[in-house]
Coordinates of N, CA and C in Angstrom, one line a residue:
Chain A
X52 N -2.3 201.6 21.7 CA -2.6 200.6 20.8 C -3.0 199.3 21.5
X53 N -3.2 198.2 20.6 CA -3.8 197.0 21.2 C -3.1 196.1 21.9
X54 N -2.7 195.4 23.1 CA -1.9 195.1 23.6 C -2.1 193.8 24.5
X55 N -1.6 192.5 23.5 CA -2.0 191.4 24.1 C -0.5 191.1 24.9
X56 N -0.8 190.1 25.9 CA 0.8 190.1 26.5 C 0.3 188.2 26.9
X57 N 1.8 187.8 26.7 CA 1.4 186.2 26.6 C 2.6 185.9 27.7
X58 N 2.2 184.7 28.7 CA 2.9 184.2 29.7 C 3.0 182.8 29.6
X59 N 4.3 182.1 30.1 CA 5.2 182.9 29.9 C 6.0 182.8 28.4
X60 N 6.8 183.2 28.8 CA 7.9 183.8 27.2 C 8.7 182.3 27.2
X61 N 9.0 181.4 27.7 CA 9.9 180.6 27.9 C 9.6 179.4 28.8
X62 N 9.4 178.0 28.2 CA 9.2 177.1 29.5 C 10.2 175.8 29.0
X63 N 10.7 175.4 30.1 CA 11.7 174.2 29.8 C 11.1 172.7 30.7
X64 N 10.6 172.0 30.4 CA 9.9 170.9 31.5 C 10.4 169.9 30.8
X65 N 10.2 168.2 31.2 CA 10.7 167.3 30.9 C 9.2 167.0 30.0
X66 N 9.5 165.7 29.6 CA 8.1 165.2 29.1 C 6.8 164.9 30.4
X67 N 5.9 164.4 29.9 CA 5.1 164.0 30.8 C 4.3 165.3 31.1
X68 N 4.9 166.3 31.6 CA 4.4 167.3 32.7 C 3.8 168.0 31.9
X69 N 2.6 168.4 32.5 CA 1.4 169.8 31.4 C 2.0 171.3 31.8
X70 N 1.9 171.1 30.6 CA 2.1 173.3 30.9 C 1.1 174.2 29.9
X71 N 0.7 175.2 31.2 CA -0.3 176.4 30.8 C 0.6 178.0 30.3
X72 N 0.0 178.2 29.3 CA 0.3 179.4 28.6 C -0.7 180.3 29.0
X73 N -0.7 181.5 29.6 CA -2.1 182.4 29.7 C -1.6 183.7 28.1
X74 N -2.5 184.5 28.0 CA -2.9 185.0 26.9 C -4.3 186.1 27.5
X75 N -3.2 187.2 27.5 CA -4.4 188.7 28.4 C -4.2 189.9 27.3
X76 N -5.4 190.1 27.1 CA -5.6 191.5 26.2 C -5.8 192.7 27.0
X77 N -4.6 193.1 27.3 CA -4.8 194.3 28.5 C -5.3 195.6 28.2
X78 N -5.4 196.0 27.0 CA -6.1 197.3 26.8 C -7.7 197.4 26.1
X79 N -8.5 195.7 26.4 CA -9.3 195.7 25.7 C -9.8 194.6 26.1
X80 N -11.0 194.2 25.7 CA -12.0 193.2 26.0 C -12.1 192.3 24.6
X81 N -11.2 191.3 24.2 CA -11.7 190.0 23.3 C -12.4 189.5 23.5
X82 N -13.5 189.3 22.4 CA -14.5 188.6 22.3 C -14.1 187.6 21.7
X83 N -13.0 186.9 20.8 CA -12.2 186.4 20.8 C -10.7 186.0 20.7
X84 N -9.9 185.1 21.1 CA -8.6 185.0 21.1 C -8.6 183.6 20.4
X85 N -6.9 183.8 20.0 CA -6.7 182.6 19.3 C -5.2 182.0 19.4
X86 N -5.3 181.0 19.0 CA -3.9 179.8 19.3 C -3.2 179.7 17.9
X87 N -2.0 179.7 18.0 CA -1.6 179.5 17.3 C -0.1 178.5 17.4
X88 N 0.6 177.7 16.3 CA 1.6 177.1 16.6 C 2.5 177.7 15.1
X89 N 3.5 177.5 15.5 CA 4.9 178.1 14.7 C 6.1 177.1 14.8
X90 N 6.5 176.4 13.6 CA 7.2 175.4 13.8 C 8.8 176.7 13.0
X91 N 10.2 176.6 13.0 CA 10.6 177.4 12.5 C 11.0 177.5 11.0
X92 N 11.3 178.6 11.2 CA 11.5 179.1 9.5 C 9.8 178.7 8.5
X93 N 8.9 178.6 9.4 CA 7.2 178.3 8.5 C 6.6 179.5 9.5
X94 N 5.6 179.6 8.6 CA 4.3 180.5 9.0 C 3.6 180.2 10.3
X95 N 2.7 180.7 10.3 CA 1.7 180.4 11.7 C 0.7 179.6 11.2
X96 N 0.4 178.7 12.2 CA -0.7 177.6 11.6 C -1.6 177.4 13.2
X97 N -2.9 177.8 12.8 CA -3.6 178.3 13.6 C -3.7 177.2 14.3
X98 N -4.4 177.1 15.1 CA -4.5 175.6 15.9 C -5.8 175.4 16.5
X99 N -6.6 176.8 17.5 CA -7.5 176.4 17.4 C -8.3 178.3 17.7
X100 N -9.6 178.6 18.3 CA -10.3 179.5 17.3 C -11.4 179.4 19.1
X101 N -10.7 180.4 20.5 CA -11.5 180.6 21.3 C -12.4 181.8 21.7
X102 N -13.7 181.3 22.1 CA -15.0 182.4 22.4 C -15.2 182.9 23.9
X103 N -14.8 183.7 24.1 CA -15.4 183.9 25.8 C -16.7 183.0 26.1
X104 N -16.7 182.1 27.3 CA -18.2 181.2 27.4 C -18.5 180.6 26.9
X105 N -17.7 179.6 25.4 CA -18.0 178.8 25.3 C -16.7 178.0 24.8
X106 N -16.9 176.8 24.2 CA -16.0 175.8 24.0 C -15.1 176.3 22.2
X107 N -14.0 175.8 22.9 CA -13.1 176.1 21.9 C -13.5 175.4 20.6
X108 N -13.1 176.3 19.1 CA -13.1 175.4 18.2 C -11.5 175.0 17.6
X109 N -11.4 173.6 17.4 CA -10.0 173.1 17.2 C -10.0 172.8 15.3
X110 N -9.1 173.8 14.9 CA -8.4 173.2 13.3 C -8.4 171.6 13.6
X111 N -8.4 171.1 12.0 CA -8.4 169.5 11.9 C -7.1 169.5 11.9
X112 N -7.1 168.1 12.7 CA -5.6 167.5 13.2 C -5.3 168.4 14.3
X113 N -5.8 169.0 15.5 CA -5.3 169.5 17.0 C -6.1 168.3 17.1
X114 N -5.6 167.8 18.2 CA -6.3 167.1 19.3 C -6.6 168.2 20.7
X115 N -8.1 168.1 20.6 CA -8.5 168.5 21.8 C -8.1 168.6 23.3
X116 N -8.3 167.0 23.2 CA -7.5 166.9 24.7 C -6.2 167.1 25.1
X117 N -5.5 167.1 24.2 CA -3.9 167.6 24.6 C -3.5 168.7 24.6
X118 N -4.6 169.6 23.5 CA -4.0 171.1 23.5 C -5.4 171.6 24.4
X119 N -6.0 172.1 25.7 CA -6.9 172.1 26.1 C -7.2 174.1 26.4
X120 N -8.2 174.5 26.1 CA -8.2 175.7 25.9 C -9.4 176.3 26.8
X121 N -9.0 176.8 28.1 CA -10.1 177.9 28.5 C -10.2 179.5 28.6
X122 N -11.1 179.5 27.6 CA -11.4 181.0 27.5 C -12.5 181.7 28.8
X123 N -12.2 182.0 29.7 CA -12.9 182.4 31.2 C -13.2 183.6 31.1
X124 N -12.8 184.9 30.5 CA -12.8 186.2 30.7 C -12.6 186.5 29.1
X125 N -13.4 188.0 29.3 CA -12.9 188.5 28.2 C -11.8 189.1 27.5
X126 N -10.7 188.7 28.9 CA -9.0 189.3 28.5 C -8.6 188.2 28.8
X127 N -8.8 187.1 29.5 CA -8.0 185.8 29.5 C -8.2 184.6 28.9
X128 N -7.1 184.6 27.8 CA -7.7 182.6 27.6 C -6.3 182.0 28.3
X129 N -6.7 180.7 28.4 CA -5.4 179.9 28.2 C -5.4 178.7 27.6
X130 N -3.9 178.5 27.4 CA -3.5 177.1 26.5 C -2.9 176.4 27.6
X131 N -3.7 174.9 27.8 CA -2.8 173.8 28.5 C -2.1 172.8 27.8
X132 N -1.2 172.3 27.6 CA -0.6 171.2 27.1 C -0.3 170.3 28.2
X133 N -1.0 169.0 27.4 CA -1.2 168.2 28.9 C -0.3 166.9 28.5
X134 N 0.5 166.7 29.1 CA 1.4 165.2 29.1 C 2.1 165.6 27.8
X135 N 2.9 166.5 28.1 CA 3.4 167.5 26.7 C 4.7 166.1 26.0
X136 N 4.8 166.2 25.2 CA 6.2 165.4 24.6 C 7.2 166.1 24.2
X137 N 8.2 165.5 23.3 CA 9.0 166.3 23.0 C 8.8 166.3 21.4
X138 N 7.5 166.1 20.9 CA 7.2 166.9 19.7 C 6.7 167.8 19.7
X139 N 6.0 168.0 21.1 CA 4.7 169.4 21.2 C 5.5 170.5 21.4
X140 N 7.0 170.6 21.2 CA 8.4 171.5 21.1 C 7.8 172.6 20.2
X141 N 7.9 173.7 20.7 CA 7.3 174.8 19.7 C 7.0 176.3 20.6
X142 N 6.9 176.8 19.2 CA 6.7 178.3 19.3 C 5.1 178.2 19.6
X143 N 4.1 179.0 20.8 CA 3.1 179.2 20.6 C 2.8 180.5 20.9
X144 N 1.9 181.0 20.1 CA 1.6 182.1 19.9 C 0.0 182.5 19.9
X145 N -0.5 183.2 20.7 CA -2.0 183.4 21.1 C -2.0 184.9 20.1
X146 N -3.3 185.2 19.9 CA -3.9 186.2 19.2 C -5.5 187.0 19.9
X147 N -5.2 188.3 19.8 CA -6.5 188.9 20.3 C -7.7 189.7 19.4
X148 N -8.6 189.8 19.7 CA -9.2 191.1 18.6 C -10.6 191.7 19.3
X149 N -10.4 192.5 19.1 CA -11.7 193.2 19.6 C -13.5 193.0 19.6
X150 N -13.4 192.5 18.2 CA -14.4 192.6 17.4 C -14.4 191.7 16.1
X151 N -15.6 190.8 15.5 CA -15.3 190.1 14.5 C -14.0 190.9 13.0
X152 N -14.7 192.1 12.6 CA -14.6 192.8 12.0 C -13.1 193.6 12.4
X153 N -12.6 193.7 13.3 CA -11.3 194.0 13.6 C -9.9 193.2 13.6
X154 N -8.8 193.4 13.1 CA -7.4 192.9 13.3 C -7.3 192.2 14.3
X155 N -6.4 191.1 14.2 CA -6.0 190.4 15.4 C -4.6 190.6 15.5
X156 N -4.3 190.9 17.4 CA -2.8 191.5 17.7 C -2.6 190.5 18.2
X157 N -1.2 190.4 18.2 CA -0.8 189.0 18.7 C 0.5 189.6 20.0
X158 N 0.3 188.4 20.5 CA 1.2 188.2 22.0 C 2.6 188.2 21.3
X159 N 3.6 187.9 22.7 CA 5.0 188.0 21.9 C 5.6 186.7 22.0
X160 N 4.6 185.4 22.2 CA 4.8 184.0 22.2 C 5.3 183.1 23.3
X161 N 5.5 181.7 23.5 CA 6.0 181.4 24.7 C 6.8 180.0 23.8
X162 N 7.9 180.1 24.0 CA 8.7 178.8 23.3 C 9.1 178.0 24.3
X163 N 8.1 176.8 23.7 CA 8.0 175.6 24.5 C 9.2 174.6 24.3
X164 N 10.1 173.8 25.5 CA 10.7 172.8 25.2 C 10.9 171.7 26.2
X165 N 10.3 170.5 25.3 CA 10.5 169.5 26.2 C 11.1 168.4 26.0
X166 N 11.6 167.8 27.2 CA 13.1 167.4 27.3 C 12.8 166.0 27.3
Chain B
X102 N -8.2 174.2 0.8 CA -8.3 175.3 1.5 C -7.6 176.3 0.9
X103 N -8.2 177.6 1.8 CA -7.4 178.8 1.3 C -6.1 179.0 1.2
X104 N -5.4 179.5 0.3 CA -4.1 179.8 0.3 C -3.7 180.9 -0.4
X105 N -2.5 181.4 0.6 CA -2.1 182.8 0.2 C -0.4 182.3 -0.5
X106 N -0.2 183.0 -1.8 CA 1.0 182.9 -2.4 C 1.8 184.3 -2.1
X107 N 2.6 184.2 -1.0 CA 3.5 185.3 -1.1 C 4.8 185.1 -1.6
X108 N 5.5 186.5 -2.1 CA 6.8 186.2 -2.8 C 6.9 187.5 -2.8
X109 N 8.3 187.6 -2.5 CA 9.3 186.9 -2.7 C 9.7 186.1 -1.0
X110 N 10.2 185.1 -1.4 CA 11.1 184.3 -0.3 C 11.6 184.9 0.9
X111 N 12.7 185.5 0.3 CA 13.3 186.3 0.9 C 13.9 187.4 0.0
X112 N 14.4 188.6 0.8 CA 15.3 189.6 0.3 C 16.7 190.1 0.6
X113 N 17.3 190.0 0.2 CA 18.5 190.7 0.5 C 19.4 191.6 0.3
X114 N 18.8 193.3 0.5 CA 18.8 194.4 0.0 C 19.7 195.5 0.8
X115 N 20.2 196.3 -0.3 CA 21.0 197.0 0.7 C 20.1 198.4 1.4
X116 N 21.0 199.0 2.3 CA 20.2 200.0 3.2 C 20.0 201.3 2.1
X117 N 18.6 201.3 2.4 CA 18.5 202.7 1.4 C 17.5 202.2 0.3
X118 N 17.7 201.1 0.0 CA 16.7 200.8 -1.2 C 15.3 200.5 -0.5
X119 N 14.3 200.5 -2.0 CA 12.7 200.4 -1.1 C 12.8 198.8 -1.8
X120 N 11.6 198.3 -1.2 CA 11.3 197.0 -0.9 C 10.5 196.7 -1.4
X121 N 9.4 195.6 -1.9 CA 8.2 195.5 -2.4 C 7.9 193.9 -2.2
X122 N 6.9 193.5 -1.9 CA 6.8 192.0 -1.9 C 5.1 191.8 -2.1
X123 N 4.7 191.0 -2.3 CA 2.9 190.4 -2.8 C 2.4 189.6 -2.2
X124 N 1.5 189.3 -2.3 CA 0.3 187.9 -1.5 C -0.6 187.9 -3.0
X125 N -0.6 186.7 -3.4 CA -2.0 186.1 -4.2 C -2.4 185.6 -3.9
X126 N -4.0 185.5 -3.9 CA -4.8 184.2 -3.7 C -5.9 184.0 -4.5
X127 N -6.2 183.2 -4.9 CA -7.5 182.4 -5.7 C -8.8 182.5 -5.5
X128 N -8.9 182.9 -4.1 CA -9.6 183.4 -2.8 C -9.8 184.6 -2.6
X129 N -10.8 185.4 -2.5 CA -11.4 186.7 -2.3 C -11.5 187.0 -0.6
X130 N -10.9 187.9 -0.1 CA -10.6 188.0 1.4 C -11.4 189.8 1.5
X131 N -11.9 189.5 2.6 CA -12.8 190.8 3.0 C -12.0 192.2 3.7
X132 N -11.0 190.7 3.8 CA -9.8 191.9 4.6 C -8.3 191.4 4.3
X133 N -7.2 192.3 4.5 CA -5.8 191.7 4.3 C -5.1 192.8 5.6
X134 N -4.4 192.1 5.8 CA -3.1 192.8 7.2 C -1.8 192.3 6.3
X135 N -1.2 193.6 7.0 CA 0.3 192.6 6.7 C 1.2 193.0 8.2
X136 N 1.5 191.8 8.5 CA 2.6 192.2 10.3 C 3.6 191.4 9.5
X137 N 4.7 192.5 11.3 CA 6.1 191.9 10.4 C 6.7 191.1 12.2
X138 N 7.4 190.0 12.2 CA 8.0 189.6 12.9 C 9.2 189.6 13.0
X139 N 10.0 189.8 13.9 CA 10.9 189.9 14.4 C 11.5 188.3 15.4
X140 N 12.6 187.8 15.2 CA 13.2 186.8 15.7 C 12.8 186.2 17.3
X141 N 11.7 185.4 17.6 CA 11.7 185.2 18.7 C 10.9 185.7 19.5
X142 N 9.9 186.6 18.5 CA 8.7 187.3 18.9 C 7.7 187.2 18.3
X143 N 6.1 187.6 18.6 CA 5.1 187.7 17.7 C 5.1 188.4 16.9
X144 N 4.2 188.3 15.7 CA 3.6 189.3 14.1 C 3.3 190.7 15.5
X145 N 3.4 191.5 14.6 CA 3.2 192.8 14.9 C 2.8 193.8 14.1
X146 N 1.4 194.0 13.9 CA -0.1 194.8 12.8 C 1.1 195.7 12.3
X147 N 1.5 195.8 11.1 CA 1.6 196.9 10.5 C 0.5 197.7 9.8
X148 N -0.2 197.4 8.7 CA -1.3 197.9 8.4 C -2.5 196.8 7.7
X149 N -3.7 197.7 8.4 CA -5.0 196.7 7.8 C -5.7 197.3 6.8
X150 N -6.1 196.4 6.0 CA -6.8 197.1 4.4 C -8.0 196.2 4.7
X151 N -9.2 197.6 4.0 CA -10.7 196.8 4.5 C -11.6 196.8 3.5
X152 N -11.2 197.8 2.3 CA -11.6 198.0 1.0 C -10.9 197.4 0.0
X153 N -11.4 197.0 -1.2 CA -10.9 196.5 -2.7 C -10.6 198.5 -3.0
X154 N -9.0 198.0 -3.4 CA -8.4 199.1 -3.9 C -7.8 200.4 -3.0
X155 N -8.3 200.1 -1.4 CA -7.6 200.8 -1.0 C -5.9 200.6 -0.6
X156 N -5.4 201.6 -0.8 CA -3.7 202.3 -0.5 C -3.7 203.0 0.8
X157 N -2.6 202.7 2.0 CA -2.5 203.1 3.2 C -1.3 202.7 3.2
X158 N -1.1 204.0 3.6 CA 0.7 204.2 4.4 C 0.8 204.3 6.0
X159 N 1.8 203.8 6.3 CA 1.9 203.5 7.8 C 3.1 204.3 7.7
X160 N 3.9 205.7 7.8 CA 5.5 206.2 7.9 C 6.1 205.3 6.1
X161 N 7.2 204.8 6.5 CA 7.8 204.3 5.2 C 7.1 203.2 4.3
X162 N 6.1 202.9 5.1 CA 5.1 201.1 4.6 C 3.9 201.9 3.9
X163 N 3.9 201.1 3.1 CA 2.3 201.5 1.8 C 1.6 199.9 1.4
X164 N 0.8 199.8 1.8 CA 0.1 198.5 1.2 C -1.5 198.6 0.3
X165 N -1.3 198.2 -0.5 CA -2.8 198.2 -1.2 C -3.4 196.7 -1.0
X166 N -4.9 197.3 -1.1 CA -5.5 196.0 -1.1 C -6.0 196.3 -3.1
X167 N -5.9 194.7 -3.7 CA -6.0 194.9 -5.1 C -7.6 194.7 -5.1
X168 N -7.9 195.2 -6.6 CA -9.2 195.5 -6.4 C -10.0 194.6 -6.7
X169 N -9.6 193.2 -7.2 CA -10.5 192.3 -7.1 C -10.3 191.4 -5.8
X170 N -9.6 191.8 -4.5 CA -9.7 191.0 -3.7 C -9.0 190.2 -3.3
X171 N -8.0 189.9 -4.2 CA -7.3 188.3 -4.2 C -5.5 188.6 -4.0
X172 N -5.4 190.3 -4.1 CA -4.2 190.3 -3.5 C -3.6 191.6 -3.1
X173 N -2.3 191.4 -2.6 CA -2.2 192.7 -1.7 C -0.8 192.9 -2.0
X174 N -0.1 194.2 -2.3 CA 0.8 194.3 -2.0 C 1.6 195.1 -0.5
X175 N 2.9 195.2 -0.4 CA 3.3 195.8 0.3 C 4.8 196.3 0.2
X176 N 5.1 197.9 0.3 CA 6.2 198.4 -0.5 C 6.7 199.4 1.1
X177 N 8.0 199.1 0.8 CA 8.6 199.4 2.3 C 10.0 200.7 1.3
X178 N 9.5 202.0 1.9 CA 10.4 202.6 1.1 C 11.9 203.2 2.0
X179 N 13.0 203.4 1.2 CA 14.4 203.7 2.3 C 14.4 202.9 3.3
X180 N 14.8 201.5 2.9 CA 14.9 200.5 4.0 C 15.8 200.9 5.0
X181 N 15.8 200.8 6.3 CA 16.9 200.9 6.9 C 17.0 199.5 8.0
X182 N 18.3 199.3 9.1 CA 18.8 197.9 9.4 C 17.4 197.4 10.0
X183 N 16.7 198.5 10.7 CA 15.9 198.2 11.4 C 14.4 197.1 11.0
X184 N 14.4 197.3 9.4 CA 13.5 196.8 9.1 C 13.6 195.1 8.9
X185 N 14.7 194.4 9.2 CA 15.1 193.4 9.2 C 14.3 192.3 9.2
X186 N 13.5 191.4 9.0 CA 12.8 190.4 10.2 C 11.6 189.9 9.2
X187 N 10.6 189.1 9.3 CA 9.5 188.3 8.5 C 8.6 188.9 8.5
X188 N 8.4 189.3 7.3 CA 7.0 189.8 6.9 C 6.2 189.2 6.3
X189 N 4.6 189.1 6.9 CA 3.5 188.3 6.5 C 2.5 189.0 6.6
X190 N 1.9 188.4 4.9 CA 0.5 189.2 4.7 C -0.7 187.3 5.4
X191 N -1.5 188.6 5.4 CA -2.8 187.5 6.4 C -3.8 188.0 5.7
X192 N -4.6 186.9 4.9 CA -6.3 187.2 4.8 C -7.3 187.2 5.5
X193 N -8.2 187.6 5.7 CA -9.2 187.6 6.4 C -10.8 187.3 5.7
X194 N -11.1 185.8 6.2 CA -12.5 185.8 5.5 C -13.6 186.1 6.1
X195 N -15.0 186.1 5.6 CA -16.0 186.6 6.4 C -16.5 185.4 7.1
X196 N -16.4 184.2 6.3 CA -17.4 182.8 6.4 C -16.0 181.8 7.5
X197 N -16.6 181.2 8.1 CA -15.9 181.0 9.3 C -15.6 181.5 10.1
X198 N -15.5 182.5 10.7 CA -15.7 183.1 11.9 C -14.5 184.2 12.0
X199 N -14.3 184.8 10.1 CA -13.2 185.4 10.3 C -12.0 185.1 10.8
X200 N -11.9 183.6 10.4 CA -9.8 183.4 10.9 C -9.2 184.1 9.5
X201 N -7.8 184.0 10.2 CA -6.8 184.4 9.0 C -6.1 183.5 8.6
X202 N -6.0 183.6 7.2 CA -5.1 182.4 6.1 C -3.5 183.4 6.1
X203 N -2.6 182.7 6.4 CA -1.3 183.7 6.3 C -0.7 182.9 4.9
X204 N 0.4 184.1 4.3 CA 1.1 183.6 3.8 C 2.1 183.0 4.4
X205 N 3.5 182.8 3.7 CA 4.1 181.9 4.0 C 5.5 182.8 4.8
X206 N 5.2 184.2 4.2 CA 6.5 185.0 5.0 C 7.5 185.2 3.9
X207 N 8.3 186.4 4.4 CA 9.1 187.3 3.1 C 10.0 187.4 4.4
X208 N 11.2 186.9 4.2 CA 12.6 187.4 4.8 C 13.1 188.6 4.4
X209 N 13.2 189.4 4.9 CA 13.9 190.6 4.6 C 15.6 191.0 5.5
X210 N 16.3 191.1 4.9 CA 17.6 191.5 5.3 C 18.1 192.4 4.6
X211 N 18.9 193.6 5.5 CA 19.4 195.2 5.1 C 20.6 194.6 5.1
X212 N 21.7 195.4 4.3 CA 23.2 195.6 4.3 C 23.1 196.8 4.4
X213 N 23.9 197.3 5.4 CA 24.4 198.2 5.8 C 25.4 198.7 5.4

């Protein structure tokens, strides 16, 4: 089956410091992946919407620059959080799919905490 | 924006009984999924519906897509402990580049 795998599972940094999430569709070639944020006990609330080769599209209310997104390959994106705080505290969760028309599998998340 | 009404909340059912929970929307979706999460991990595809009116079973899971579009159920039969954890249906539109609108999630808890 479809098998996205997200890195890493767990990050603990102070404020200030940026942290990268990578997000790899190992059994398949995404032509897109996607971001997602998970505050607890609430649903997933998409965040932003990446294309292999070109620039990310960001939901209203992400800021760009803080959540920074390169999609390089067609199994790798990643998420940077740059000068993270200790609101940007959260569950993030990337998504894969093969095809417009196909399901998106999701990673097994990376719970962010900053101190 | 789009929104999906799922319900129930949560459940709290004993082992052996079947399950059943819904998604509505206002909103016609080209497609519906429903994944279930587990504590501390990602949604994980249980089954995708691609037709108005189609029924698919995944083992003990049955979901239909209803036939005007707007909603989906999902019926989980002889629950057992394992099935524990958040369940979420997700629409899928055609216009926008195909994101998914999720509901809001269905707690499920077995007694054993």
């Amino acid at each position: 089956g479809a098998v996205v795998s997200q890195h890493p599972s767990r990050v603990i940094c102070k404020s200030g410091t940026s942290v990268k999430i990578e997000c790899r569709s190992l059994d398949f070639q995404a032509t897109t992946m996607f971001w997602y944020r998970q505050f607890p006990k609430q649903s997933l609330m998409l965040m932003a919407t990446s294309n292999e080769g070109s620039k990310a599209t960001y939901e209203q209310g992400v800021e760009k620059d803080k959540f920074l997104i390169n999609h390089a390959s067609l199994t790798l994106s990643t998420l940077t959080v740059t000068s993270a705080h200790p609101e940007d505290s959260s569950f993030y969760i990337c998504s894969a799919r093969r095809a417009i028309d196909r399901p998106q599998h999701f990673g097994d998340g990376t719970r962010l905490s900053i101190l | 924006g789009q929104q999906l009404n799922q319900s129930p909340q949560s459940m709290f059912i004993q082992e052996g009984e079947d399950v059943s929970m819904n998604c509505t929307s206002s909103s016609i979706f080209n497609t519906w999924l429903w994944y279930k999460q587990d504590p501390g991990e990602g949604p994980v595809l249980l089954i995708a519906l691609y037709k108005a009116g189609e029924l698919t079973s995944n083992g003990r899971l049955t979901a239909q897509f209803g036939i005007t579009r707007k909603d989906s159920f999902l019926n989980i039969s002889a629950s057992i402990p394992s099935d524990v954890g958040i369940y979420f249906c997700a629409g899928q539109l055609k216009t926008g580049g195909n994101k998914l609108v999720f509901g809001a999630g269905t707690i499920l808890r077995v007694k054993s």
